[in-house]
Structures are given as C-alpha cells and as structure tokens.
Tab-separated table of C-alpha atoms in Angstrom:
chain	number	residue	atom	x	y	z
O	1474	UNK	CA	44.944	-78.202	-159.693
O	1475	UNK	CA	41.479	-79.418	-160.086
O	1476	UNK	CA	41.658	-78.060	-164.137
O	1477	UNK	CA	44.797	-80.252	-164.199
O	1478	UNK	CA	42.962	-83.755	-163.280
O	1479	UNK	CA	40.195	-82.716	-165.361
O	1480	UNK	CA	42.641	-82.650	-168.323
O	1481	UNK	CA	44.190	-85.730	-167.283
O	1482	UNK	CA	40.773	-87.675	-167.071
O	1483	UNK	CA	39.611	-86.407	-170.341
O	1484	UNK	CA	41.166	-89.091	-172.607
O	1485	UNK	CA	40.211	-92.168	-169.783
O	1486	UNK	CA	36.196	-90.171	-169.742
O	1487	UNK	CA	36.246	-89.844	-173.794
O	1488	UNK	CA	37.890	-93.542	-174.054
O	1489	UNK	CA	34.520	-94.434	-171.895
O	1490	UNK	CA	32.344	-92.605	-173.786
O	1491	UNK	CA	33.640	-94.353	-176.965
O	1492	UNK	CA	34.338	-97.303	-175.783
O	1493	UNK	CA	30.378	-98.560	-176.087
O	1494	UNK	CA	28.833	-99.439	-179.588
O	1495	UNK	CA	24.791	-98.863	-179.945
O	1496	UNK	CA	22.593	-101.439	-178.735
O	1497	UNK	CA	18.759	-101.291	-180.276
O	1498	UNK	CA	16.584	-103.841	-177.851
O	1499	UNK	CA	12.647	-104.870	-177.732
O	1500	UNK	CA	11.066	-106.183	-174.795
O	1501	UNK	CA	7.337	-108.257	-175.352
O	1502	UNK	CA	5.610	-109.222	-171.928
O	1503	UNK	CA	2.611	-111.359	-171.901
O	1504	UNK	CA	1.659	-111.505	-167.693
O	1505	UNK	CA	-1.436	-114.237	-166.678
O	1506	UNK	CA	-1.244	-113.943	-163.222
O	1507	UNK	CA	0.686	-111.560	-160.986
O	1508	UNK	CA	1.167	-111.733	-157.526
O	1509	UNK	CA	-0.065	-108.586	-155.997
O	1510	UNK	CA	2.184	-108.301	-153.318
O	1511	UNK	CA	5.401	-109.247	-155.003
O	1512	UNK	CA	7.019	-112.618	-154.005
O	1513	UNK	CA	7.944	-111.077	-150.502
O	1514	UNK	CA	10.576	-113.881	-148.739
O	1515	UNK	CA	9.769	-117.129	-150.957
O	1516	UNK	CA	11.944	-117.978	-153.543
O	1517	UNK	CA	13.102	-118.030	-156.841
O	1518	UNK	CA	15.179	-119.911	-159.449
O	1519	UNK	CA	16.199	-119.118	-162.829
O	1520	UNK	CA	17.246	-121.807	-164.924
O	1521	UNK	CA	18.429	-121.987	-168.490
O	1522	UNK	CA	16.764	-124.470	-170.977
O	1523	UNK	CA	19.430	-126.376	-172.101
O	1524	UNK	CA	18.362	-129.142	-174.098
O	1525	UNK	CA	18.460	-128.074	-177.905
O	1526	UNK	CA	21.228	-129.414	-179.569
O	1527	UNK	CA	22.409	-126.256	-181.683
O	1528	UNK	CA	22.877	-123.736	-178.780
O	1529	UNK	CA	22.886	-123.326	-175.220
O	1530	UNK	CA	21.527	-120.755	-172.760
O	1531	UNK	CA	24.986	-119.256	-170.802
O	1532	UNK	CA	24.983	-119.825	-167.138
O	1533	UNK	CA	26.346	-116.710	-167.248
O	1534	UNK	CA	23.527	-115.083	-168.565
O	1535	UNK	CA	21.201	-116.426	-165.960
O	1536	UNK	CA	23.319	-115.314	-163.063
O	1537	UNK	CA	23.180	-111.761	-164.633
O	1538	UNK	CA	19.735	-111.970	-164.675
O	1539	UNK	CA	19.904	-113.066	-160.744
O	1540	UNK	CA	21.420	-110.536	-160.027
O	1541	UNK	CA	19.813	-107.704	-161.376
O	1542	UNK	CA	16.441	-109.222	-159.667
O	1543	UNK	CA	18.689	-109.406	-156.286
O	1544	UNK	CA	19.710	-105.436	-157.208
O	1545	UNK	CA	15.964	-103.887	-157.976
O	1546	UNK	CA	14.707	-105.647	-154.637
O	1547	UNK	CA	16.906	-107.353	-152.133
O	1548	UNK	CA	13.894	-108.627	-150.412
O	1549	UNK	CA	13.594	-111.739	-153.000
O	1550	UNK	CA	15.373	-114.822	-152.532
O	1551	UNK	CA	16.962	-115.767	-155.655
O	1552	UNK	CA	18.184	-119.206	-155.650
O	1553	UNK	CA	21.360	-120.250	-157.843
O	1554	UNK	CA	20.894	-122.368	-160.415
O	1555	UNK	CA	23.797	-124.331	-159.883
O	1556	UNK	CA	22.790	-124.413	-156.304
O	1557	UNK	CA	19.252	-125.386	-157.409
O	1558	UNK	CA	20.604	-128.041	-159.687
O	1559	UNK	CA	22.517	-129.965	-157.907
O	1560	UNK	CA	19.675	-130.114	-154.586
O	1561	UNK	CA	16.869	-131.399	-157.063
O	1562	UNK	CA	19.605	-133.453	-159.172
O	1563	UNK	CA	19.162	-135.044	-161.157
O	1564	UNK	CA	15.457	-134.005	-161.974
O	1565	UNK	CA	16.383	-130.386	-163.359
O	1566	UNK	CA	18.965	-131.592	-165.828
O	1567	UNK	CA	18.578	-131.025	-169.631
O	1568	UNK	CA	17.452	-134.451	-170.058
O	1569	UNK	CA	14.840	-135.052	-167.182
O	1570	UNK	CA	13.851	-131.203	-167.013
O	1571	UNK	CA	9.968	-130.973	-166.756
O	1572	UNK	CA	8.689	-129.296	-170.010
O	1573	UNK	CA	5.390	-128.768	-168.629
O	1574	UNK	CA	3.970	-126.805	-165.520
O	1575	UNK	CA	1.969	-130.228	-164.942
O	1576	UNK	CA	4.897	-132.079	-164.788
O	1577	UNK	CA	5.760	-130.486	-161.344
O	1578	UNK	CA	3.451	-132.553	-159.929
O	1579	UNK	CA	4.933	-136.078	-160.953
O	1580	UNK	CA	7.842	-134.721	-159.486
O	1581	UNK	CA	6.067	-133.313	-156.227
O	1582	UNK	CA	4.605	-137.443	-155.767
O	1583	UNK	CA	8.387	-137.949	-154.462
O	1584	UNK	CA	8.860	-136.896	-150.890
O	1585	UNK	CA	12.439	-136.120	-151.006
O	1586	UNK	CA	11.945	-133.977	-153.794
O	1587	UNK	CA	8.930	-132.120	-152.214
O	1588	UNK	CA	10.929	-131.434	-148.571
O	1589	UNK	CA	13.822	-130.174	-150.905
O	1590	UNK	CA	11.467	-127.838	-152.789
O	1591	UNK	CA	10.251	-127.020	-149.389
O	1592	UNK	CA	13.047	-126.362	-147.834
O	1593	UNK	CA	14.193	-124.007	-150.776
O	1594	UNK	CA	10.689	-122.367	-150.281
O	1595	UNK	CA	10.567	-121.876	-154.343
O	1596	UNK	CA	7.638	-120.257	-155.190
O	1597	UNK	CA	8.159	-119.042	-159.072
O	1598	UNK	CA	10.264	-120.742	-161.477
O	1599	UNK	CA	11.739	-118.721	-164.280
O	1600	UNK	CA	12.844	-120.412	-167.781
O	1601	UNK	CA	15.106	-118.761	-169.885
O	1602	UNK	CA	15.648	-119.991	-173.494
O	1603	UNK	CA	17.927	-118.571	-175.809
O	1604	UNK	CA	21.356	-117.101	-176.635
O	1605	UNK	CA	23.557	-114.608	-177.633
O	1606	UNK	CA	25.138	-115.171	-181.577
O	1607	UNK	CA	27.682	-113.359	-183.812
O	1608	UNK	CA	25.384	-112.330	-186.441
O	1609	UNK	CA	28.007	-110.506	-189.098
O	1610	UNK	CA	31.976	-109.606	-188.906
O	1611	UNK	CA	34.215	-107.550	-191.132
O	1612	UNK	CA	37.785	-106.181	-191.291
O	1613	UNK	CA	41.174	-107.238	-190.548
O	1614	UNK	CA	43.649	-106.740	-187.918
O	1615	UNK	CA	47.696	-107.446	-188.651
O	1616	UNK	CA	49.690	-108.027	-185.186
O	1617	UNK	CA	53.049	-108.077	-184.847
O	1618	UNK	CA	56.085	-108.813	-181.964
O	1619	UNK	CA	59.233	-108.016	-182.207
O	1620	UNK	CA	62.435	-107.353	-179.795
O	1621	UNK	CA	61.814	-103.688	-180.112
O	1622	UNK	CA	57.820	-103.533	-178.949
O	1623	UNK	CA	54.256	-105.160	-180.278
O	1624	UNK	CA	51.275	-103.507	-181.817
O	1625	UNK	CA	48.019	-104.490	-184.088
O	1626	UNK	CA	46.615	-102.221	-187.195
O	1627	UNK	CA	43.742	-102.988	-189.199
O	1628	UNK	CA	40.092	-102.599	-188.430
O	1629	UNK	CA	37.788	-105.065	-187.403
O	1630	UNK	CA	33.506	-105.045	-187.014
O	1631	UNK	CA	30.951	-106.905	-185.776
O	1632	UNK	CA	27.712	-107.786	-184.886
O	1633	UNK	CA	25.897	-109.869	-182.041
O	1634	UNK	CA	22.091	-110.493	-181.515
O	1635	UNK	CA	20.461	-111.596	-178.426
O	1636	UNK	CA	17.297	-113.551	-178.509
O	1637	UNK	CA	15.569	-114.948	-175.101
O	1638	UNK	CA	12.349	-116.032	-173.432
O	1639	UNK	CA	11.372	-115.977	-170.733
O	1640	UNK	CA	8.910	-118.413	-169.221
O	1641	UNK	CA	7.356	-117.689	-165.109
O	1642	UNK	CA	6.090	-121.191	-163.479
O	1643	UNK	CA	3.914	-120.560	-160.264
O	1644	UNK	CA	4.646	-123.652	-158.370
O	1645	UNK	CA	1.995	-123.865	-155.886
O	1646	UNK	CA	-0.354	-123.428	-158.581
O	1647	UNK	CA	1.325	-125.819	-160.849
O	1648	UNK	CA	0.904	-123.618	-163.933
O	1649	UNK	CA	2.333	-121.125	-166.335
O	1650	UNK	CA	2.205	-117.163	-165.169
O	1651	UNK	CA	3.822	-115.157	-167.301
O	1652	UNK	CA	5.640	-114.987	-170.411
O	1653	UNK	CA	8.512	-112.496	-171.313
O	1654	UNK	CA	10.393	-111.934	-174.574
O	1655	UNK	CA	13.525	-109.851	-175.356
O	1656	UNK	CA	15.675	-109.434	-178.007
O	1657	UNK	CA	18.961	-106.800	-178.434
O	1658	UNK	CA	21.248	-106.427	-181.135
O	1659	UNK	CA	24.637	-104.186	-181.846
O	1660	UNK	CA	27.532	-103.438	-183.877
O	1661	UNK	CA	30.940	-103.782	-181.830
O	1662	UNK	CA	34.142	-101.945	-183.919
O	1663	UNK	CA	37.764	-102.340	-182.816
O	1664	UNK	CA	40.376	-100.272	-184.522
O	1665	UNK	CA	43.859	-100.613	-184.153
O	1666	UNK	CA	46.770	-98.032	-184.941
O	1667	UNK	CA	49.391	-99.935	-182.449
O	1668	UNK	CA	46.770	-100.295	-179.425
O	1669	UNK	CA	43.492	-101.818	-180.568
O	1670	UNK	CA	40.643	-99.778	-179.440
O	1671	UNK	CA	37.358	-102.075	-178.451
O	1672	UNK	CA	34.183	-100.214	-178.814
O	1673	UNK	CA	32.066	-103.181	-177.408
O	1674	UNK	CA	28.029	-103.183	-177.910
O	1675	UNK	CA	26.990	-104.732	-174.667
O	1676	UNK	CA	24.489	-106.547	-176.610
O	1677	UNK	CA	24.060	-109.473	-173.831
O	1678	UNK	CA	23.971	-106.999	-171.055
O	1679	UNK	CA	21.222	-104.659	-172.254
O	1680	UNK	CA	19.080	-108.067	-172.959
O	1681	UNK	CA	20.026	-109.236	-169.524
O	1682	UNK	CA	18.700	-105.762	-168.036
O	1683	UNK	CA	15.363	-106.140	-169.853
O	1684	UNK	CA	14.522	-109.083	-169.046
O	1685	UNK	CA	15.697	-108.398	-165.399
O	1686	UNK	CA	13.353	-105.142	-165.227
O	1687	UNK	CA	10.317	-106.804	-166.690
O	1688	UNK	CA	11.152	-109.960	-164.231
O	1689	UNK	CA	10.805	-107.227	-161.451
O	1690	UNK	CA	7.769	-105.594	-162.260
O	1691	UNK	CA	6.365	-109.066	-162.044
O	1692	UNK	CA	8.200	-109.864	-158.802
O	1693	UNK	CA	8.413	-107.026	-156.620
O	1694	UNK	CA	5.730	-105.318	-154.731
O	1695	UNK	CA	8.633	-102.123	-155.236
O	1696	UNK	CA	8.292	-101.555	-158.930
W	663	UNK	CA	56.317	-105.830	-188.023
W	664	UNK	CA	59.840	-105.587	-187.540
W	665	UNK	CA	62.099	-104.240	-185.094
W	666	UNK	CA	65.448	-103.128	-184.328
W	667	UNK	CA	68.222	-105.927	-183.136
W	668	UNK	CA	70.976	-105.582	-180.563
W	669	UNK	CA	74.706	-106.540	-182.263
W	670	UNK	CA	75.144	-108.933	-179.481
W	671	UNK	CA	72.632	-111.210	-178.154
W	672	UNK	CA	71.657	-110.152	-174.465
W	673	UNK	CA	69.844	-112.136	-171.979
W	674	UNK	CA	66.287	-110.496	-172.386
W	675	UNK	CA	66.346	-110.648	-176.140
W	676	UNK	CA	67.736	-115.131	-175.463
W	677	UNK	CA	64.686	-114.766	-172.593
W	678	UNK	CA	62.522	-114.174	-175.405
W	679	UNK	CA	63.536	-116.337	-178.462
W	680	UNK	CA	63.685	-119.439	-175.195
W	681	UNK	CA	59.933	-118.404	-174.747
W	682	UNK	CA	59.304	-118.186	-178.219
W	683	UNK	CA	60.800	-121.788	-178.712
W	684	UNK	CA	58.458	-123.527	-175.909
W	685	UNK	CA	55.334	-121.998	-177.019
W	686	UNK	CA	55.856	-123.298	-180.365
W	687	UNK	CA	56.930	-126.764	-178.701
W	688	UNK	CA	53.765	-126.686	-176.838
W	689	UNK	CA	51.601	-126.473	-179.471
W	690	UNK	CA	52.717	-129.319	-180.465
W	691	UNK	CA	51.761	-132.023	-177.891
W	692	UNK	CA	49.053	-133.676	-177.315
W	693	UNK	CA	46.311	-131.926	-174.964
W	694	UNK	CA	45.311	-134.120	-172.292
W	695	UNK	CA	42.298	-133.619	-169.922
W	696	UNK	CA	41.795	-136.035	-166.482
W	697	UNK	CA	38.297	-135.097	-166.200
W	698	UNK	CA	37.225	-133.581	-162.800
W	699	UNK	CA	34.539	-132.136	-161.340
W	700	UNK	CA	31.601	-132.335	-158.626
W	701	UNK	CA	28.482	-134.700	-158.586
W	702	UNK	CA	26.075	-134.499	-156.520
W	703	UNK	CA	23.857	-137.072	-154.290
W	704	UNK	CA	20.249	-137.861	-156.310
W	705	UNK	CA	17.325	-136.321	-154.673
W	706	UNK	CA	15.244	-139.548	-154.759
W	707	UNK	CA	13.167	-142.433	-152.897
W	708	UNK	CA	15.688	-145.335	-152.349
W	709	UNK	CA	15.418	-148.684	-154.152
W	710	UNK	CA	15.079	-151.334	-150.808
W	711	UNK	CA	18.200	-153.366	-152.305
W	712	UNK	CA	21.201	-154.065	-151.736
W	713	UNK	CA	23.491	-153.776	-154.874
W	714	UNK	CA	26.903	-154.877	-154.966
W	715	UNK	CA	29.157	-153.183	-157.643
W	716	UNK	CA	32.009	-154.210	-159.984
W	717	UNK	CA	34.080	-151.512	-161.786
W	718	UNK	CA	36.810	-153.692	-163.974
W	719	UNK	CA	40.229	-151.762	-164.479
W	720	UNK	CA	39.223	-151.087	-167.929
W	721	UNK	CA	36.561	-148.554	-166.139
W	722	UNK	CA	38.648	-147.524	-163.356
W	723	UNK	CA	41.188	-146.602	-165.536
W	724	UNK	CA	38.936	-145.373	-168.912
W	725	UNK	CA	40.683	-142.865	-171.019
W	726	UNK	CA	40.134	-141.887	-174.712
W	727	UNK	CA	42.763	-141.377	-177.025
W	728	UNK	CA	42.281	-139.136	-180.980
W	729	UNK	CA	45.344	-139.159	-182.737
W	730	UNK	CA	45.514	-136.126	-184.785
W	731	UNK	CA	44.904	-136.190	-188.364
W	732	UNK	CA	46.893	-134.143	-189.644
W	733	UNK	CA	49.636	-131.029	-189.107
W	734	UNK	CA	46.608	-128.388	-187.977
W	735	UNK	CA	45.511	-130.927	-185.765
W	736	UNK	CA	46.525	-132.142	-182.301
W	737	UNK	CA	46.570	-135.427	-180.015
W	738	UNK	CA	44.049	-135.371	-177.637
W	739	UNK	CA	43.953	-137.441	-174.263
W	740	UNK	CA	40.706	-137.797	-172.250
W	741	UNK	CA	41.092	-139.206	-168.937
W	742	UNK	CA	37.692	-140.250	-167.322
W	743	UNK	CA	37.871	-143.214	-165.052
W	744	UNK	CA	38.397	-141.277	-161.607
W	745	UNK	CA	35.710	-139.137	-162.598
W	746	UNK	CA	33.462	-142.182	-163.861
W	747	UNK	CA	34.066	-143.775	-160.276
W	748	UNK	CA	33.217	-140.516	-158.404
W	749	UNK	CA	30.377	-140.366	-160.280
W	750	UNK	CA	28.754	-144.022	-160.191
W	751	UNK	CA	29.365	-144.638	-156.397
W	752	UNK	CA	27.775	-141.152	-155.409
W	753	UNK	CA	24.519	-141.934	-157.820
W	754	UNK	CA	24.259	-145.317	-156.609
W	755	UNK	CA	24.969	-144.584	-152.932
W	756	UNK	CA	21.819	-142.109	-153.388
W	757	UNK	CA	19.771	-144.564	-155.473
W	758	UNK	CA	20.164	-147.750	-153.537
W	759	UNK	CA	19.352	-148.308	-149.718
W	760	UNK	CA	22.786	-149.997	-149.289
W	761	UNK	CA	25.704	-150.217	-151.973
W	762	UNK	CA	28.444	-152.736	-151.679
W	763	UNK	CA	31.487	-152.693	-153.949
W	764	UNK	CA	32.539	-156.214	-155.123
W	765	UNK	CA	35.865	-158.253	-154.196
W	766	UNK	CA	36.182	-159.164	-157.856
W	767	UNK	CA	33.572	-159.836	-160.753
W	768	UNK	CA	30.897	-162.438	-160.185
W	769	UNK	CA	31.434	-165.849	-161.182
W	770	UNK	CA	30.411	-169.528	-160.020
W	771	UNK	CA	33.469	-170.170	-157.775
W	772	UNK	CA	33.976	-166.136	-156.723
W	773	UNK	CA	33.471	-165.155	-152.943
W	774	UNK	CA	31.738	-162.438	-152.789
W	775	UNK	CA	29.188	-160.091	-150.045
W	776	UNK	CA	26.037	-161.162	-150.205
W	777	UNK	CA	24.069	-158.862	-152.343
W	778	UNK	CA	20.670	-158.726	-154.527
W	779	UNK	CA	22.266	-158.269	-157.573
W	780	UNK	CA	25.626	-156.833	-158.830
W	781	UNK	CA	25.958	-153.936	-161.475
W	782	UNK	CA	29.231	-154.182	-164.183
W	783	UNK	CA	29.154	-150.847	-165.738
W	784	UNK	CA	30.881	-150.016	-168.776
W	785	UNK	CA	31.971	-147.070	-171.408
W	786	UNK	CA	31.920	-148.758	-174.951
W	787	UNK	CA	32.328	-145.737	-176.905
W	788	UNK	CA	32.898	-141.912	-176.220
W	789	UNK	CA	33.499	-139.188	-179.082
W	790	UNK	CA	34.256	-135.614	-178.636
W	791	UNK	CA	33.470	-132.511	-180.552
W	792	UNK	CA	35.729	-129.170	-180.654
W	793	UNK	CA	34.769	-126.265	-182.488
W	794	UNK	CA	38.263	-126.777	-184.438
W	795	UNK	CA	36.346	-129.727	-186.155
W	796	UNK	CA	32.908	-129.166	-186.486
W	797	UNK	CA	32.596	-124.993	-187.115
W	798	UNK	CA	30.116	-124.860	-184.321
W	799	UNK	CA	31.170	-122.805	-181.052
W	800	UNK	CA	30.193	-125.616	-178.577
W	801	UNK	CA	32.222	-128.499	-177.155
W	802	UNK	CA	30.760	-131.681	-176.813
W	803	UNK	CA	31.633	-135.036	-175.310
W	804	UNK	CA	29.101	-138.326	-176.476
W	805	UNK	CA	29.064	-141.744	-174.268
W	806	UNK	CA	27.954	-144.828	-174.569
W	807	UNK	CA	28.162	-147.001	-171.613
W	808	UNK	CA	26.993	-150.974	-171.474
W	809	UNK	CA	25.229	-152.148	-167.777
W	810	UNK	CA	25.429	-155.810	-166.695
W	811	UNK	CA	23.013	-156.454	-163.861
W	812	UNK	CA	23.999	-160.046	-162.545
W	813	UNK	CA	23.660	-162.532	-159.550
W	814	UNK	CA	27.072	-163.296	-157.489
W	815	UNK	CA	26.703	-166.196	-159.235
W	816	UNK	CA	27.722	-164.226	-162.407
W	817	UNK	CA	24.044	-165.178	-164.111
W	818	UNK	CA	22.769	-162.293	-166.068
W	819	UNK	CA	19.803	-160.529	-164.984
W	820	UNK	CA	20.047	-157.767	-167.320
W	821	UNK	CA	21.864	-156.014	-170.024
W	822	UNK	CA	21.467	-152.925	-171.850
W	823	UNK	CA	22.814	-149.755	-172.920
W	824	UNK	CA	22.473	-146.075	-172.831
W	825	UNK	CA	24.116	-142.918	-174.199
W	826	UNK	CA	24.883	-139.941	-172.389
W	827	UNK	CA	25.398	-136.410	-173.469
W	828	UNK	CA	27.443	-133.533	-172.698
W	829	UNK	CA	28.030	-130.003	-174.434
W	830	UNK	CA	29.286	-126.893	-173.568
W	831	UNK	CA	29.659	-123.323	-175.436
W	832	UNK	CA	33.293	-121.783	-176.106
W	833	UNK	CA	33.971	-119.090	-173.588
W	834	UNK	CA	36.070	-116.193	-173.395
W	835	UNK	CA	39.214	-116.873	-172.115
W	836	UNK	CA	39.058	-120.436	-171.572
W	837	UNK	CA	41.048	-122.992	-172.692
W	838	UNK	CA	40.155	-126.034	-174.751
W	839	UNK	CA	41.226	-128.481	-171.943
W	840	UNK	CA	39.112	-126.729	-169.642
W	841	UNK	CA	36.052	-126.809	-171.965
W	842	UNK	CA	36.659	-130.269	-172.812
W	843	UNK	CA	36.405	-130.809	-169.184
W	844	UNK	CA	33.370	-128.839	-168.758
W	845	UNK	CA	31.690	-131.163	-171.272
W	846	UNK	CA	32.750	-134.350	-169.718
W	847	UNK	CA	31.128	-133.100	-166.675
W	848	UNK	CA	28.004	-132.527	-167.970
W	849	UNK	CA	27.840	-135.795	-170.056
W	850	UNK	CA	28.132	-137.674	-166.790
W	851	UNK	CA	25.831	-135.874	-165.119
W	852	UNK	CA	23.814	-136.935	-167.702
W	853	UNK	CA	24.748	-139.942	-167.466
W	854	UNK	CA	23.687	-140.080	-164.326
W	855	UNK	CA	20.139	-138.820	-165.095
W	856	UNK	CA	19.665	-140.950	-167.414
W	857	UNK	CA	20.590	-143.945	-164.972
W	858	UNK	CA	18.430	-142.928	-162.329
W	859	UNK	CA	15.576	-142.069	-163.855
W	860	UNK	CA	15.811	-145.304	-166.206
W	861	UNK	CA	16.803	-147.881	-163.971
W	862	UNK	CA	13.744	-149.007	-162.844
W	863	UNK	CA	11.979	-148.750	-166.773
W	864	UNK	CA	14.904	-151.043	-168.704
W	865	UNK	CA	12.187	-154.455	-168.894
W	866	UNK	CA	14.059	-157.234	-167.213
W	867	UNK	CA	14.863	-155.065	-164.493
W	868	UNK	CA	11.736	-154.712	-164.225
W	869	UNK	CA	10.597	-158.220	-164.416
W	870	UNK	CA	13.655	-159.106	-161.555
W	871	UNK	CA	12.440	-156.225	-159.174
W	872	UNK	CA	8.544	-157.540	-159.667
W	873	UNK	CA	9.891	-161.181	-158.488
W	874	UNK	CA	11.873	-159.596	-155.458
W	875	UNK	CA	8.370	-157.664	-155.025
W	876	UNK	CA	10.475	-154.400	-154.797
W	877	UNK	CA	8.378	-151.143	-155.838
W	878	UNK	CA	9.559	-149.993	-159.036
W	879	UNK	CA	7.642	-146.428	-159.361
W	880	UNK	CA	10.367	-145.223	-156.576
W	881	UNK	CA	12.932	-143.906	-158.784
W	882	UNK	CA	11.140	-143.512	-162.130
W	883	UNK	CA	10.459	-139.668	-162.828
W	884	UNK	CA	8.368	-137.947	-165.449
W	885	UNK	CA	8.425	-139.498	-168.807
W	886	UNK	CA	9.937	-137.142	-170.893
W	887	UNK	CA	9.461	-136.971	-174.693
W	888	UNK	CA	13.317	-137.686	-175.725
C-alpha cells in the first residue's frame, strides 16, 4: 500500500524537484553599529524607497522581508509599512521621505509626529532600494482552444535579476547603522507539449531571504 | 489548433461561441476606473485657522476622458472627483484647527460662514501612463491642480499651482483598471504631501499668515531636494 502512494507521489515529488530553475545570489554587509542585545520588544519598519522615476521597490518585496525577520525571531516587532505610512502620513511618502538620518530630527521638532513614533516604539528603520527586472527572454509558445480541448507547445526562457540595498537607521541615535547589499539572478524555462511546464527561478525570493538573514544577524540577540 | 465539431450545434458548444462573442465585445469598450481608495488623517501641528472650502462641480465631479487612437487602442475613463473630495476634506480636516465647507463660491454679495480665508481647489490637467503606451512596466497617473486662497469677499489672497505624482509597477494578475487605480491613489496621496508640507512655504500665504500673526513653521516639514 505504502509502495503504491510512493508511486503515485513520484510524478507530483519529481514535478517539485523540477519545477525550480537555479538561482546564483551575493550578499555584501557593511555593519557600523550593532546592538548587542538584539532589538528585544522595540520596533521596526521596513520601507521601500520609492522615489526614482524608472522603477519602484514592490511592497511586496518588503512584506517578504517582514516576514522572514518576524519568522527567524518572533520577539521583534515589525511594523507594516503600510501601517507605518499612513500613522506618520504624509511625512514617509516618496516625496517628503527624509533622505538623511539627520533629517529625523526636523521631523522629531513636531510633537504629533514624535508621540506617533513613540507610540510605535520604532527603534531601527530599514530602507530598501531596488527591484526585481526581466533581464533576457527567448522562445515561443503557440496556444490554442477549440470545442474539443486547449493546450500550448513551444518553449519559452527567461531571465530575472534582483538588485537591493539595504540601508539600517538607528533612530534614537539619529544616524546610519548598517548597510546591506544583495543581489540574485536566474534562468526560469517553461515548456509546453499541451500543459506548459513552469520551472520558475525564485529569483525575488532567494534575494528576499538574504537580505532577511543578514537583517537578523543584525537584529536578533538569537542569531 | 483545431478540433473536432458536433453535426448539430448543442448547448455547450452555443455556451461557448456566446462567451467567445462577449469577450471579444468587451475588449472593445472603453475601460473606466472611479478611483477609490483610503487616505489617511496628516500627522501634523494644526494651522490656528479657520478655513472655509469651495469644491465647484467641475471638482466634485472631475473625470478624465483618452479617446483611443487607434484599433490596438482603447477608451479610457478616469473618474476622480469622489476620491478628490475624500481626499481634500480628510487633509484639511487634519491640517486646519477647524474646516468649514462653503454655501457657494465667494463673491461680494454671497452669504457665507465666517471664515479666515476660503480655499477653491482645482485639477487643470491629469495624464496617465500604461505600459501599452510607453514600453515601461509601471502605470502612472500625473496632476496638476490650481489653489485659490480667497476672502468671503471673493478677493484673492493667493494663487498657485502644484503637480502631483503617482506610479505604480504592473503586477501579476492584475488588471489595468485596478492598476490605474492604484496609481491614482498614490498621486493623491501625493498630492496631499505636497499640500501639506507646502502650504505654509507658497509666498503670499505666507505674507497673509504673517499679517494674521499665525505661526507658519507648524506644518512645514524637512526641505527636501525635489
């Protein structure tokens, strides 16, 4: 019985197996200041820089990033950034964002923005420029539908490259901690005799992960 | 590909060529977007006035219409004047220590509440972006809106303008409406930024808050390089 699932999970296990392309990926860290003890209960936010006109860090990268942080040590409060945008609007927006560690304190002269900060209890702010492109694609894929069924043939490739930063703010101390860099890139193929096969590179993903372990280490008293 | 046919049509097969028929009719009208979404309250000292504002129908009711160019291209509809409204009275509830909305625009022989001043906002211009037309994967929306400042009296205090930006990238599985949306969203929240944080900078505001001797550092924020 148990030989007969076995044989019946093969295809879904292989299908898994395949179903990933190869992801190469380089993490740089450049750490001033660590805390010693990890953050402990204060906070943290992770916001994208948003305000170059040619791409845009995803949201949904960030919240990846969150959570990974949230995963390696549930003892750190990680704020949302929408969450975090919208309680210091609109002084965190792509136009009025602070550039500089200095300019915390220009915002820190206005009391309702330094109860709000309080009341967050943010204690490390955490950049993240960059993005995730389509460097290269090749192939072609023919669909077709008819009465009697559908199906695709053809093969298609392609590649995607992931470039951030990383950039740690200490906000009592007004001033820039740490610096992070990571960069991934991987070839995705798809071919398609009826079904089309994706054999995805999680290009994004392993990024997100490096950046999220080296954004631990810095955190968390546990790593 | 091709595929086998039944010798008499059956209802799946008319099911099908029906479906067919309005897909290919949708694509063909125009996309229209009422722009909705969530602002929030500014995080700011409040300006000790009391403004009075005017929104004219045209601004109530603002909505941008592209006719398309040609066969590849399609009509687009942008609604934002509920949004515009949401928008404006939640930033200047948050900015102002009391807001009043007007009766009807300022003028000489108008009855109006007693305010300091009254603000006539206005969009003079938006333009979109899709990635249809420009090759890049983002969406964008552009404003430019015009501010009146004036007495009840309908005397001009001020007037200036300022541009607002919004962009947002494609994403899987979403639709153009929805990421036309998305962009709209984030040009008025820039709008609102902007606004707030340049209020108290534009000159003859300015000059009109120094002769009310109302502090003017309140809602200015860090000067930023753009």
């Amino acid at each position: 019985m148990k030989l007969r699932a076995l044989a019946r999970l093969a295809p879904v296990l292989v299908g898994a197996l395949l179903g990933t392309g190869c992801v190469t990926a380089t993490v740089d860290e450049m750490v001033f200041n660590e805390p010693l003890e990890g953050v402990g209960d204060a906070g943290v936010v992770i916001l994208g820089r948003r305000h170059a006109s040619d791409y845009e860090t995803e949201p949904d990268f960030i919240e990846c990033i969150g959570k990974h942080i949230q995963r390696g040590d549930s003892s750190i409060n990680v704020i949302g950034e929408l969450e975090f945008l919208n309680a210091l609007y609109p002084w965190f927006e792509p136009r009025t964002a602070p550039l500089r560690p200095a300019d915390i304190d220009r915002l820190m002269a206005q009391p309702p923005v330094a109860e709000k900060l309080a009341t967050l209890q943010t204690e490390y702010l955490v950049w993240v420029d960059g993005s995730t492109v389509q460097t290269n694609s090749a192939g072609s894929m023919t669909c077709g539908v008819g009465p009697g069924g559908a199906g695709c043939f053809g093969f298609g490739t392609w590649g995607n490259d992931s470039t951030y930063e990383a950039t740690i703010w200490d906000f009592t101390n007004r001033a820039e901690v740490g610096r992070l860099n990571t960069s991934a890139s991987g070839q995705s193929y798809m071919p398609a005799v009826v079904v089309p096969i994706p054999i995805i590179a999680p290009v994004q993903g392993t990024a997100c992960d490096g950046l999220g372990d080296q954004l631990l280490k810095f955190l968390s008293s546990e790593h | 590909m091709s595929g086998s046919t039944t010798s008499a049509p059956d209802r799946p097969l008319a099911g099908v060529l029906l479906l067919a028929a309005l897909l290919l009719l949708a694509g063909c009208g125009a996309k229209e977007v009422v722009v909705a979404g969530r602002f929030p309250e500014p995080t700011m000292s409040k300006l000790p006035l009391t403004l009075g504002v005017w929104y004219d129908d045209a601004f109530r009711q603002h909505e941008f219409f592209d006719e398309a160019k040609g066969r590849a291209e399609t009509d687009w509809l942008v609604r934002t004047g509920e949004a515009q409204v949401q928008l404006w009275d939640t930033l200047l509830a948050g900015m102002f220590e009391r807001v009043v909305p007007m009766d009807a625009r300022p003028a000489p022989e108008q009855m109006n509440p007693a305010v300091d001043a009254v603000l006539i906002p206005r969009v003079d211009e938006l333009q979109y972006a899709i990635p249809a037309q420009t090759n890049i994967k983002v969406y964008e929306i552009w404003m430019r809106y015009a501010f009146e400042l004036v007495t009840t009296q309908g005397e001009t205090i001020a007037d200036w303008t300022m541009t607002a930006y919004g962009k947002t990238p494609t994403a899987f599985l979403q639709s153009d409406e929805a990421a036309v949306n998305l962009a709209a969203v984030v040009a008025l929240r820039d709008a609102g930024a902007h606004f707030a944080t340049s209020f108290t900078r534009v000159p003859e505001v300015t000059a009109w808050m120094d002769a009310l001797d109302a502090p003017t550092t309140m809602a200015a924020g860090p000067e930023t390089p753009r």
